[in-house]
C-alpha atoms as a PDB file:
ATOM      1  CA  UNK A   1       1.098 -25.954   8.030  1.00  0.00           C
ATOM      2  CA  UNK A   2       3.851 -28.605   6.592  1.00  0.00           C
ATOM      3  CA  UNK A   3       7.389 -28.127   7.791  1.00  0.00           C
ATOM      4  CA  UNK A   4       8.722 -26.545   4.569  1.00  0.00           C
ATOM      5  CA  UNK A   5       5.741 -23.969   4.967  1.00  0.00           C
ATOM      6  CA  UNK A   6       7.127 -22.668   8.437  1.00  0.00           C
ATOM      7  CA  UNK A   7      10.279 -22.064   7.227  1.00  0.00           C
ATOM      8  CA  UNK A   8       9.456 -20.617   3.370  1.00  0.00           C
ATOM      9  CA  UNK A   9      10.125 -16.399   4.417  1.00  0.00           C
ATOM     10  CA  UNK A  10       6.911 -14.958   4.986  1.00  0.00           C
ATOM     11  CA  UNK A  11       8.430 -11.174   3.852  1.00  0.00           C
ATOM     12  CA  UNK A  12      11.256 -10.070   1.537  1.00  0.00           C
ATOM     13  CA  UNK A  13      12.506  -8.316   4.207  1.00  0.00           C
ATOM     14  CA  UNK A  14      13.010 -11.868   6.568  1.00  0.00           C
ATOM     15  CA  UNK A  15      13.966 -13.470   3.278  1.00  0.00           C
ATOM     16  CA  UNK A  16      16.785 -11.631   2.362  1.00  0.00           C
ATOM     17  CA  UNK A  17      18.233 -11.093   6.284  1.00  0.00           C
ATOM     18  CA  UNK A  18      17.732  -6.960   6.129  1.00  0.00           C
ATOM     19  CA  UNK A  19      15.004  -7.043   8.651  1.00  0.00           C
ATOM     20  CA  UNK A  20      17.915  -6.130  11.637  1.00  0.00           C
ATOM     21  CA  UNK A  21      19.415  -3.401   8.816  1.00  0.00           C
ATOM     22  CA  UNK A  22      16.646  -1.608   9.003  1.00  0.00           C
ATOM     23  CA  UNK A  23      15.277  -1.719  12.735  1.00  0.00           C
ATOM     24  CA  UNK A  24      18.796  -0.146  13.594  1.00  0.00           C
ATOM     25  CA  UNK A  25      18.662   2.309  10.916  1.00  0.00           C
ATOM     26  CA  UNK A  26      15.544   2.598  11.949  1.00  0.00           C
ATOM     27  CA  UNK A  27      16.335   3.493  15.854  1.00  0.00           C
ATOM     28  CA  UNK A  28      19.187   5.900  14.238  1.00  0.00           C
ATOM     29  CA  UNK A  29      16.890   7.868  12.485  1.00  0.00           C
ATOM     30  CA  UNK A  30      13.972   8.251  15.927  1.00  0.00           C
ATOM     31  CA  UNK A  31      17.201   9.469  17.919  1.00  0.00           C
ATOM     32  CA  UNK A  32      18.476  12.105  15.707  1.00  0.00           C
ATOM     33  CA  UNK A  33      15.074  13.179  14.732  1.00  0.00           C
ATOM     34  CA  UNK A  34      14.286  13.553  18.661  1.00  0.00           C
ATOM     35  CA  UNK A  35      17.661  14.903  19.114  1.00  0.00           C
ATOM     36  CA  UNK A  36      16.558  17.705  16.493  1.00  0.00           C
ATOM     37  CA  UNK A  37      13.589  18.359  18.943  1.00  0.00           C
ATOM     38  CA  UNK A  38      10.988  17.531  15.727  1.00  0.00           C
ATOM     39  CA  UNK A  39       8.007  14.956  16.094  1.00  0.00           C
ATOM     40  CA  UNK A  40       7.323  12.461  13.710  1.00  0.00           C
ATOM     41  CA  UNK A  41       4.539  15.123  11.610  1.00  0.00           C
ATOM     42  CA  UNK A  42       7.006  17.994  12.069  1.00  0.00           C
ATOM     43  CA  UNK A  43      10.095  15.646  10.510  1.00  0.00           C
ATOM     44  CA  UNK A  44       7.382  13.944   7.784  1.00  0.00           C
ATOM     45  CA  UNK A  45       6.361  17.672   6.700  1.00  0.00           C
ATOM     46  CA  UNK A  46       9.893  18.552   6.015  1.00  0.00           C
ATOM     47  CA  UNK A  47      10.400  14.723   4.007  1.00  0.00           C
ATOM     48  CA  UNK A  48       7.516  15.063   2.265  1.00  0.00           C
ATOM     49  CA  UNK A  49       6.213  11.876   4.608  1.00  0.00           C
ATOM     50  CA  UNK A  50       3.216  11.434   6.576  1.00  0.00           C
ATOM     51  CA  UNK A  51       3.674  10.863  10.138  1.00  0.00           C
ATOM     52  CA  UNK A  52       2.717   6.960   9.916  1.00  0.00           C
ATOM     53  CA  UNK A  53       5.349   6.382   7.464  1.00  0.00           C
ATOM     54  CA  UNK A  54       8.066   7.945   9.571  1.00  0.00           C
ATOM     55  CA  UNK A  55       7.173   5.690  12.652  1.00  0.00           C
ATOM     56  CA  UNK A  56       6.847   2.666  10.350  1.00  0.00           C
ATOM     57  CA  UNK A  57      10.759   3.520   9.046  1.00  0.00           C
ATOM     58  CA  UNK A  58      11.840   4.439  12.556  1.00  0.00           C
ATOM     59  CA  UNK A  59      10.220   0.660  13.847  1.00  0.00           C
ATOM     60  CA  UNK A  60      12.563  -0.678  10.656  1.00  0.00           C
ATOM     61  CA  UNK A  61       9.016  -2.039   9.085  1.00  0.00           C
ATOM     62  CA  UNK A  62       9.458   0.461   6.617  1.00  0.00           C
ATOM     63  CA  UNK A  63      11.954   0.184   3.369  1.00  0.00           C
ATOM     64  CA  UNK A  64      13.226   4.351   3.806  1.00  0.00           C
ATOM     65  CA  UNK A  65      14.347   5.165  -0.137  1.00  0.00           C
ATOM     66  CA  UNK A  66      17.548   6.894  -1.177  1.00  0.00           C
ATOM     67  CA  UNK A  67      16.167   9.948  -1.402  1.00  0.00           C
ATOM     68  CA  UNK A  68      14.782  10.020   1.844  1.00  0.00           C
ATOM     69  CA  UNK A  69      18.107   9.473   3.018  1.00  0.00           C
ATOM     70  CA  UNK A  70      19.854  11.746   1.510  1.00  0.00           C
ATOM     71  CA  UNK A  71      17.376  14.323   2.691  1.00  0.00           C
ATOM     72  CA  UNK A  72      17.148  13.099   6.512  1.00  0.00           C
ATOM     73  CA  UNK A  73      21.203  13.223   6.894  1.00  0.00           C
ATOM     74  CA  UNK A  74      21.032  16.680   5.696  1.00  0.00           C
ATOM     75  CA  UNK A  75      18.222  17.665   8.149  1.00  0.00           C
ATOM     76  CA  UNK A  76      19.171  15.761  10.700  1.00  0.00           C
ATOM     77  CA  UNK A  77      22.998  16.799  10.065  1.00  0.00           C
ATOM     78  CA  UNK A  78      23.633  13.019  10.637  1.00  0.00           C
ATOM     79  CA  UNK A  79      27.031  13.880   8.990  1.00  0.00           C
ATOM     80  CA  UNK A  80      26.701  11.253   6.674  1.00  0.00           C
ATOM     81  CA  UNK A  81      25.594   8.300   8.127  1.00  0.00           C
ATOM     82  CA  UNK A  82      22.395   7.634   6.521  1.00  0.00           C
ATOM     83  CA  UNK A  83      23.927   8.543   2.862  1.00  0.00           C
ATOM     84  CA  UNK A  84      26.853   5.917   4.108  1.00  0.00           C
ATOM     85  CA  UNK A  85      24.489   2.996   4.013  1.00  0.00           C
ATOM     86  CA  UNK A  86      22.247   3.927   1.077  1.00  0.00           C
ATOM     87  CA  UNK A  87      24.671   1.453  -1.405  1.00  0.00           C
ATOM     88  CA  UNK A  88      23.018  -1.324   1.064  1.00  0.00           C
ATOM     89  CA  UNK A  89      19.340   0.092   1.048  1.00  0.00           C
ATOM     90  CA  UNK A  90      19.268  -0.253  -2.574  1.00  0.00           C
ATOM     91  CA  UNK A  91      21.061  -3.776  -2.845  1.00  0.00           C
ATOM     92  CA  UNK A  92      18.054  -5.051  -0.046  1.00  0.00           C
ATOM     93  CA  UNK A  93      15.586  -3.349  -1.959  1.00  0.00           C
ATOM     94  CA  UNK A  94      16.303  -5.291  -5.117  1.00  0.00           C
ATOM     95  CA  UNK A  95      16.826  -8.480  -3.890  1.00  0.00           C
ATOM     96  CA  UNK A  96      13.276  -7.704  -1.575  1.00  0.00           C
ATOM     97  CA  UNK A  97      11.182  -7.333  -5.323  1.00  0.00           C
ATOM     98  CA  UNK A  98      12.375 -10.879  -6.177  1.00  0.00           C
ATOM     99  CA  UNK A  99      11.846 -12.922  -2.167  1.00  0.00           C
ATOM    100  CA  UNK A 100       7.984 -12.515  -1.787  1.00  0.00           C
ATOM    101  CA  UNK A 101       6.084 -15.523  -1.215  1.00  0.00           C
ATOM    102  CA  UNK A 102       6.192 -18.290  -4.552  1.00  0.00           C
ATOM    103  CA  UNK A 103       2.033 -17.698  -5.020  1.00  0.00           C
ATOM    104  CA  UNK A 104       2.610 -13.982  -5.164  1.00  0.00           C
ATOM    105  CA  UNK A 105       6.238 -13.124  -7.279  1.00  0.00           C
ATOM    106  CA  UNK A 106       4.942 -13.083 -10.254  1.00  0.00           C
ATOM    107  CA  UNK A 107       2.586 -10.141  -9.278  1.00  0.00           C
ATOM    108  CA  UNK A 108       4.665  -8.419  -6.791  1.00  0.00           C
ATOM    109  CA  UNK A 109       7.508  -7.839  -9.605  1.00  0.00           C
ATOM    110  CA  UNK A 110       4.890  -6.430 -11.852  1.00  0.00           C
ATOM    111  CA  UNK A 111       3.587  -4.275  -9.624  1.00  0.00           C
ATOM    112  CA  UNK A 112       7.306  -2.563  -8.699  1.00  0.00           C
ATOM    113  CA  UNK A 113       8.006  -1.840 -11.955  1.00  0.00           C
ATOM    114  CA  UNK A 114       4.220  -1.580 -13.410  1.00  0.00           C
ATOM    115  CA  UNK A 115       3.547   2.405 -15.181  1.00  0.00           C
ATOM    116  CA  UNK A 116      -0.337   1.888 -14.721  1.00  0.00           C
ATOM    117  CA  UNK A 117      -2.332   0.836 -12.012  1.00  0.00           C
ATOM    118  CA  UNK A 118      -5.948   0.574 -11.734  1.00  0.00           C
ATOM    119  CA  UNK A 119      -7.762  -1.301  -8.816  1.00  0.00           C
ATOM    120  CA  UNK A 120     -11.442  -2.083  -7.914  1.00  0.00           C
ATOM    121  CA  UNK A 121     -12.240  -2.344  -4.230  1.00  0.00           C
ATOM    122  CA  UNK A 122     -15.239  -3.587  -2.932  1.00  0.00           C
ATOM    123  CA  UNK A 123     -14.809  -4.975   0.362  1.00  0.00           C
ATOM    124  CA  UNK A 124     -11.926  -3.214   1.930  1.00  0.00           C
ATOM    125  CA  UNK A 125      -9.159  -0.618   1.350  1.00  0.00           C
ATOM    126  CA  UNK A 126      -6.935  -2.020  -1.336  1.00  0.00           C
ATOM    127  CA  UNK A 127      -3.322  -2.382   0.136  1.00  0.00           C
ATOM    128  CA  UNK A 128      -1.679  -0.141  -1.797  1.00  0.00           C
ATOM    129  CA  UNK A 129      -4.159   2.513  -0.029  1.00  0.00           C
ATOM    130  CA  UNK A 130      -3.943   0.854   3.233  1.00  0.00           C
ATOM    131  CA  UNK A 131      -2.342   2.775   6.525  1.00  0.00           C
ATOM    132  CA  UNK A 132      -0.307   0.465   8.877  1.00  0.00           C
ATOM    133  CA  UNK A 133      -2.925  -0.049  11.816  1.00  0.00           C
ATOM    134  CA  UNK A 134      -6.108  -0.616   9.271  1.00  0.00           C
ATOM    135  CA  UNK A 135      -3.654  -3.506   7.794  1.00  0.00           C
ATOM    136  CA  UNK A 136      -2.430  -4.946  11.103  1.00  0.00           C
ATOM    137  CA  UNK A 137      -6.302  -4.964  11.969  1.00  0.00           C
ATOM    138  CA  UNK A 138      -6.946  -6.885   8.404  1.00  0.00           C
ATOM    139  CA  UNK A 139      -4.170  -9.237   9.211  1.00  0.00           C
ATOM    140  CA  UNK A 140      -5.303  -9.658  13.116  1.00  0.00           C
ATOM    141  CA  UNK A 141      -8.976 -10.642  12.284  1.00  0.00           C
ATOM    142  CA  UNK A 142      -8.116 -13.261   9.807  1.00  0.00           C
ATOM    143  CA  UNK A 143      -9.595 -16.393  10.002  1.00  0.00           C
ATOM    144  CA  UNK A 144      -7.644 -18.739  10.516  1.00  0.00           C
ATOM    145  CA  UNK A 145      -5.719 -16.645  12.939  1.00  0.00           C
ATOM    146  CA  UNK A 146      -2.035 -15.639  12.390  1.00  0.00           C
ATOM    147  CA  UNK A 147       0.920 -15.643  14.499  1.00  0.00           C
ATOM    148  CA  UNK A 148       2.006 -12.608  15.929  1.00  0.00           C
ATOM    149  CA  UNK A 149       5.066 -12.621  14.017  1.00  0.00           C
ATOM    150  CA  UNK A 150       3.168 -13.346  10.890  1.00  0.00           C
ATOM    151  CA  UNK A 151       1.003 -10.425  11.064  1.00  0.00           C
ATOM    152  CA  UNK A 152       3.847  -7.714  11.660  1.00  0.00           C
ATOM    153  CA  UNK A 153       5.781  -9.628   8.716  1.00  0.00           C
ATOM    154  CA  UNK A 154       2.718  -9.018   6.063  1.00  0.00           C
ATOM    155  CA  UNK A 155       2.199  -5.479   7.497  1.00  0.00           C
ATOM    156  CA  UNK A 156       5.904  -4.485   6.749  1.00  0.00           C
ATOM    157  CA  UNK A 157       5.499  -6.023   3.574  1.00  0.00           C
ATOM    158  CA  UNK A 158       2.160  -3.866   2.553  1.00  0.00           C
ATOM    159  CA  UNK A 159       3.962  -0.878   3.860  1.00  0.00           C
ATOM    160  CA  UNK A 160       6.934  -1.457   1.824  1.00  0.00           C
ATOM    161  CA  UNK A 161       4.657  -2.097  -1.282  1.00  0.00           C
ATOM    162  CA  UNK A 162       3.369   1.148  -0.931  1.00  0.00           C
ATOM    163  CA  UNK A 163       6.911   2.980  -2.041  1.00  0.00           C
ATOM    164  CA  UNK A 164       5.294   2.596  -5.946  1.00  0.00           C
ATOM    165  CA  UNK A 165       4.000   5.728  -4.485  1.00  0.00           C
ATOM    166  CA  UNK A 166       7.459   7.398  -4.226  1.00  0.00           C
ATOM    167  CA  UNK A 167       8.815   5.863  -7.766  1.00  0.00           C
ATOM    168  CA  UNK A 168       9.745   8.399 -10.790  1.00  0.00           C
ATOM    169  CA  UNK A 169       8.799   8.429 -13.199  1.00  0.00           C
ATOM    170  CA  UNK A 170       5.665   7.969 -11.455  1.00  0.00           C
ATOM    171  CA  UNK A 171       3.029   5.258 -12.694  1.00  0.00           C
ATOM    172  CA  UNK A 172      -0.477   6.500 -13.373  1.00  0.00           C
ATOM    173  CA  UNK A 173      -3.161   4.946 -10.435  1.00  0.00           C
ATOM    174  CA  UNK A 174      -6.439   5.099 -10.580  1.00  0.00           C
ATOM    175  CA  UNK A 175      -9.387   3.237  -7.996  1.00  0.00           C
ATOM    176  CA  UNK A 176     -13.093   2.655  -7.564  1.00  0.00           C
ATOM    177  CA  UNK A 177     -14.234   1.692  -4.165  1.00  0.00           C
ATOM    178  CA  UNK A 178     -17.411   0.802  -3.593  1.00  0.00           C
ATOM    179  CA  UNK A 179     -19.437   2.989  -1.269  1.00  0.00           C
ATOM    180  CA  UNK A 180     -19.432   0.531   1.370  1.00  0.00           C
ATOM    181  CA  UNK A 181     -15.785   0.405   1.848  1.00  0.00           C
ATOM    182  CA  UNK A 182     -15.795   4.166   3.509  1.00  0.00           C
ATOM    183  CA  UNK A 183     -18.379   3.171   5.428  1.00  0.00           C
ATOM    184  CA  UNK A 184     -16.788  -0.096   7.161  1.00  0.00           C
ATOM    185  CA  UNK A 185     -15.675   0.964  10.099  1.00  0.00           C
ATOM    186  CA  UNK A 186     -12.239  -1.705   9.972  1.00  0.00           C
ATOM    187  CA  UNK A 187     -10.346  -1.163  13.538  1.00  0.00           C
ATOM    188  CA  UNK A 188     -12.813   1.332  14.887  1.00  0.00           C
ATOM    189  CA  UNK A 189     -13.658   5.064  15.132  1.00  0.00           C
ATOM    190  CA  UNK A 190      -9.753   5.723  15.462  1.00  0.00           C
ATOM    191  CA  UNK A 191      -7.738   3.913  13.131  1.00  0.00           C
ATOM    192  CA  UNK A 192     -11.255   4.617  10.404  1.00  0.00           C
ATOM    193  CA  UNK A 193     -10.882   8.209  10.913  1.00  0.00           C
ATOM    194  CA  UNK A 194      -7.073   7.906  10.061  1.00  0.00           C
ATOM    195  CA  UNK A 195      -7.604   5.984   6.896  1.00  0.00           C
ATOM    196  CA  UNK A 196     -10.023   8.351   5.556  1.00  0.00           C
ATOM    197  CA  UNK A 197      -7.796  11.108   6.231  1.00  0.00           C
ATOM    198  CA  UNK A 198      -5.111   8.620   4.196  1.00  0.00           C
ATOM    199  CA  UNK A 199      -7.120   8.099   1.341  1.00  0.00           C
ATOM    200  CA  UNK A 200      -7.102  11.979   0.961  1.00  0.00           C
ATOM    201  CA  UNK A 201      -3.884  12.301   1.599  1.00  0.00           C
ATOM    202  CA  UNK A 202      -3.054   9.664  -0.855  1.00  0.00           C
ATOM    203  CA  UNK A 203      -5.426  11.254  -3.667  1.00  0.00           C
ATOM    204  CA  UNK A 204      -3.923  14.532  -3.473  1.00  0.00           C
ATOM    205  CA  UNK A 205      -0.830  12.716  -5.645  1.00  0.00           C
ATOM    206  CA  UNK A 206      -1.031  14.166  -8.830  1.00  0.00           C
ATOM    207  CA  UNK A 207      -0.784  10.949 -10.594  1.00  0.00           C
ATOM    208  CA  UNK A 208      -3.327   9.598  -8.131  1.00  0.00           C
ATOM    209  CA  UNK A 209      -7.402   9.302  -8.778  1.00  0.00           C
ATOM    210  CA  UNK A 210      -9.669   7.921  -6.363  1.00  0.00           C
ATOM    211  CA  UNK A 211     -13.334   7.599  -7.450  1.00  0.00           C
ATOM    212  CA  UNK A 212     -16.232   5.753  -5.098  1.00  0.00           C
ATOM    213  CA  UNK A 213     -18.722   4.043  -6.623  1.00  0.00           C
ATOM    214  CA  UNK A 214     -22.152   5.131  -5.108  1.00  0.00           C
ATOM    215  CA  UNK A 215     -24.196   2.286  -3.429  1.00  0.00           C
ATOM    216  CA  UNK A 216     -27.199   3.466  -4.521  1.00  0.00           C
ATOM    217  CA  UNK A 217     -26.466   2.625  -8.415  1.00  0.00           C
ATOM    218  CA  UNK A 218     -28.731   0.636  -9.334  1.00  0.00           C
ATOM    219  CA  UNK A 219     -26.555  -1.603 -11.937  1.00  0.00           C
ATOM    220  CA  UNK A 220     -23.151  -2.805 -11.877  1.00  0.00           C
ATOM    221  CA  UNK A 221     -21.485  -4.058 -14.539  1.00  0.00           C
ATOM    222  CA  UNK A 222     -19.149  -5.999 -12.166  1.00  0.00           C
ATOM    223  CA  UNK A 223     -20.273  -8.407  -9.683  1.00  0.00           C
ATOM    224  CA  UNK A 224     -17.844 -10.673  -9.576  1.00  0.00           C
ATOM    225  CA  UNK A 225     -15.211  -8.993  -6.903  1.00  0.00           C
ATOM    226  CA  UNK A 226     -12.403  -7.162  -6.861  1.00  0.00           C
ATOM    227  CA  UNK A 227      -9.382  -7.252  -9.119  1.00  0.00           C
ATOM    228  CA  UNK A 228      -6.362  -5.043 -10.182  1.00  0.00           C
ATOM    229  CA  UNK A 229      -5.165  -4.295 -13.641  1.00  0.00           C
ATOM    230  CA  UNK A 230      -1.413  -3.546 -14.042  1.00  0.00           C
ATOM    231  CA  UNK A 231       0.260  -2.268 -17.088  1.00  0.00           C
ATOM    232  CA  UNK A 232       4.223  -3.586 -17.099  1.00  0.00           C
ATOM    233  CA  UNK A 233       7.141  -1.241 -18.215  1.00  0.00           C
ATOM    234  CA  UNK A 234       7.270  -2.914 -22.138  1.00  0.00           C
ATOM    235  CA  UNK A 235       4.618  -5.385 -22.020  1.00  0.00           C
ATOM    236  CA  UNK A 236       0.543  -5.882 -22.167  1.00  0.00           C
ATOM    237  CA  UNK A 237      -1.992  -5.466 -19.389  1.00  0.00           C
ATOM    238  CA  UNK A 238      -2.422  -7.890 -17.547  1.00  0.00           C
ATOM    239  CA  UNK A 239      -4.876  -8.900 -14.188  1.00  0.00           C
ATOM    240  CA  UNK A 240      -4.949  -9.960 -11.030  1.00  0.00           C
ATOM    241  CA  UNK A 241      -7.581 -11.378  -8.656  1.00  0.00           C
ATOM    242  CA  UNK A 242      -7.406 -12.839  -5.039  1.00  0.00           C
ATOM    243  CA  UNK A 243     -10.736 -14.978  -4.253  1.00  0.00           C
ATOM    244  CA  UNK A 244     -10.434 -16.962  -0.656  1.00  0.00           C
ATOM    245  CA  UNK A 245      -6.329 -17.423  -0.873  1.00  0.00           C
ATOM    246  CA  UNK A 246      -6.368 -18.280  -4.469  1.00  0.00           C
ATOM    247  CA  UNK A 247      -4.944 -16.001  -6.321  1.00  0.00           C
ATOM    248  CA  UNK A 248      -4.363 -15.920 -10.348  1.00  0.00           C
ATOM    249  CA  UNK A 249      -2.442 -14.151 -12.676  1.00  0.00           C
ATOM    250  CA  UNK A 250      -4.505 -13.483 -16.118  1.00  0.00           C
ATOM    251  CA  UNK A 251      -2.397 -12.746 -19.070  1.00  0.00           C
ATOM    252  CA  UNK A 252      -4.981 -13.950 -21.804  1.00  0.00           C
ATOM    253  CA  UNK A 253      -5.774 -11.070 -23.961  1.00  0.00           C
ATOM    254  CA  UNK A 254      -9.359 -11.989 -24.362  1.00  0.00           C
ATOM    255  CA  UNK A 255      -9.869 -12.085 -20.403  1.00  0.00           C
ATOM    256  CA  UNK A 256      -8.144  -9.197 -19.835  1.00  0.00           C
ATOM    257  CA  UNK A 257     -10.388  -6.950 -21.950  1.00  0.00           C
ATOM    258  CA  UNK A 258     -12.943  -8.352 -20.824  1.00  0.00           C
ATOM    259  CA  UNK A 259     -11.917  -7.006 -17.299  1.00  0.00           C
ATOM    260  CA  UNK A 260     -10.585  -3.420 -18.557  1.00  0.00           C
ATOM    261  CA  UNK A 261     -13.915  -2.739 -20.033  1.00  0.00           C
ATOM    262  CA  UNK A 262     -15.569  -3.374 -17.186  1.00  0.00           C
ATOM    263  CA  UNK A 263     -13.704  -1.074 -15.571  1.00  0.00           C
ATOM    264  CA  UNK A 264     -14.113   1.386 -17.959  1.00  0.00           C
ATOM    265  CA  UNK A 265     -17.208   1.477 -17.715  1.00  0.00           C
ATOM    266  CA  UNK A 266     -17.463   1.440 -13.712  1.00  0.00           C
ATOM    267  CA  UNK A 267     -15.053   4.708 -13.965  1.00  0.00           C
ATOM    268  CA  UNK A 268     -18.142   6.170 -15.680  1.00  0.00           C
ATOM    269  CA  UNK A 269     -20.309   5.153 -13.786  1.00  0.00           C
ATOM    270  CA  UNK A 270     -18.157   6.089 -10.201  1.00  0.00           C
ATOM    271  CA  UNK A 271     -18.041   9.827  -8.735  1.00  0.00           C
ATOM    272  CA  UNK A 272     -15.496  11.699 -10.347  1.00  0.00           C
ATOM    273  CA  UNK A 273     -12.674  12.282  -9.134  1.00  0.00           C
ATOM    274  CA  UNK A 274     -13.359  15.692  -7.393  1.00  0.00           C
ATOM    275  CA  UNK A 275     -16.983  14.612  -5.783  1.00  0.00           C
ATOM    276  CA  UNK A 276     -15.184  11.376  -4.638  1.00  0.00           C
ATOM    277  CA  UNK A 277     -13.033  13.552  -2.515  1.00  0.00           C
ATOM    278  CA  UNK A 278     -15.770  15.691  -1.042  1.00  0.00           C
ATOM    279  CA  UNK A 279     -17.638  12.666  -0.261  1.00  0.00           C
ATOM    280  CA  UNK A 280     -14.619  11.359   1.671  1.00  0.00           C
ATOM    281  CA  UNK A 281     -14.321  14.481   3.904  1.00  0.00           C
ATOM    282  CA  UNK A 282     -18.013  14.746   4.693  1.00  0.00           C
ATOM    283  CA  UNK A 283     -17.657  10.887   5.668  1.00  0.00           C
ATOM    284  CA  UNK A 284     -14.978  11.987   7.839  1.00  0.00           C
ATOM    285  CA  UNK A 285     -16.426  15.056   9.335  1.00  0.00           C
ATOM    286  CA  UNK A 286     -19.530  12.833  10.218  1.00  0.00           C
ATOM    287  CA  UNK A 287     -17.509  10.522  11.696  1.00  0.00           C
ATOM    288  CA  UNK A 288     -15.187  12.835  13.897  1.00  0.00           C
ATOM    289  CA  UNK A 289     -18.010  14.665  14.925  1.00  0.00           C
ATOM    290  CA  UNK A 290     -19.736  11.597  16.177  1.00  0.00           C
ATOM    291  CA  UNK A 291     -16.544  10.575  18.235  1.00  0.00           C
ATOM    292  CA  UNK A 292     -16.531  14.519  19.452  1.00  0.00           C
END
């Protein structure tokens, strides 16, 4: 790694100095929330949060929104200290879309702001889908390895991705994963259970469809990996693939059809929607019961 390599921010978080912002907001939030006598589930029910989410915001990994905010003072009668700092939360927010890392800004400012997103999986959970110990486990197992620090620096920044989720208007999402991707056991019997039970979580979103592409199909119209197509507020699709660290942009018109209509044509092809969820839970059953 050259010298202007170890010190180029690794997050937007680290980039723009919020990182401490949010670990104390972060600490703020665990203590009133334990003060309330609620657990992390019990507090994310009330949010409209899973429980991973709320311990990712209250280890300040986690970008909370406004709205959360606003919400948590209120239920947390926090007499207005978490709606005091949400002027800040959105300033680091903004400035956060426009620090990721050179190779990946381009993408990462289309994705914020994209109103369609449709993503092809075929070798692990995409990140948008991913909980925060499958990703830390991603990260961890990386060849060459990472730093410690680097790894909990690219797991805040999936997690803080994953607010799309919570935009509005919301964008429509759609995904094929490949059979196989269920069935990888990433992080063991524990964190796999956990991102099953995410995925469904996840596909319960209204604007949300999750379809799995059986393995036993016997053609495939795409065997060249995965790839994501985004559709920006005002302008064309466009593409995105990731092969061994190199990733690339595709704006051509021509090459971008080419891509969306072989993902039309894998949607087809894929479980529906509704099959792809019962396939999920028996996956899940199978696996807690083996673990029982």
């Amino acid at each position: 790694m050259t010298e202007e390599q170890e010190r180029r921010p690794e997050t937007p978080a680290e980039a723009n100095g919020s990182t401490a912002v949010f670990v104390v907001l972060g600490k703020q939030l665990k203590l009133l929330r334990e003060r309330a006598g609620l657990s992390q589930k019990e507090f994310g029910r009330l949010v409209g949060y899973g429980p991973d989410q709320i311990s990712a915001m209250e280890r300040g990994v986690r970008t909370p929104r406004p709205e959360f905010l606003e919400r948590a003072d209120e239920l947390l009668d926090a007499a207005g200290l978490f709606k005091e700092v949400i002027p800040q939360v959105e300033e680091a927010m903004t400035k956060a879309r426009t620090r990721h890392p050179e190779w990946y800004r381009s993408y990462a400012a289309l994705e914020a702001e994209a109103v369609e997103l449709h993503h092809y999986c075929n070798h692990a959970v995409h990140g948008l889908l991913q909980t925060e110990a499958y990703a830390r486990v991603v990260f961890a197992k990386r060849r060459p390895f990472l730093s410690e620090e680097t790894i909990e620096k690219r797991v805040a920044d999936r997690l803080s991705r994953q607010q799309v989720f919570q935009r509005w208007p919301a964008p429509v999402v759609s995904y094929i994963l490949e059979e196989v991707v269920l069935d990888r056991p990433i992080g063991g019997s524990h964190v796999h259970a956990e991102q099953l039970r995410h995925l469904l979580h996840v596909g319960s979103r209204r604007n949300v469809e999750i379809q799995v592409m059986p393995t036993h199909v016997q053609e495939h119209p795409n065997m060249d990996g995965a790839f994501n197509l985004l559709v920006p507020k005002g302008y064309p699709q466009v593409a995105y693939t990731e092969v061994q660290g190199h990733p690339r942009l595709i704006t051509d018109t021509e090459e971008v059809r080419k891509i969306a209509d072989r993902y039309g044509i894998m949607r087809a092809m894929a479980l529906p929607p509704t099959e792809s969820r019962t396939l999920i839970e028996m996956k899940l059953e199978t696996l807690c019961a083996a673990r029982n």
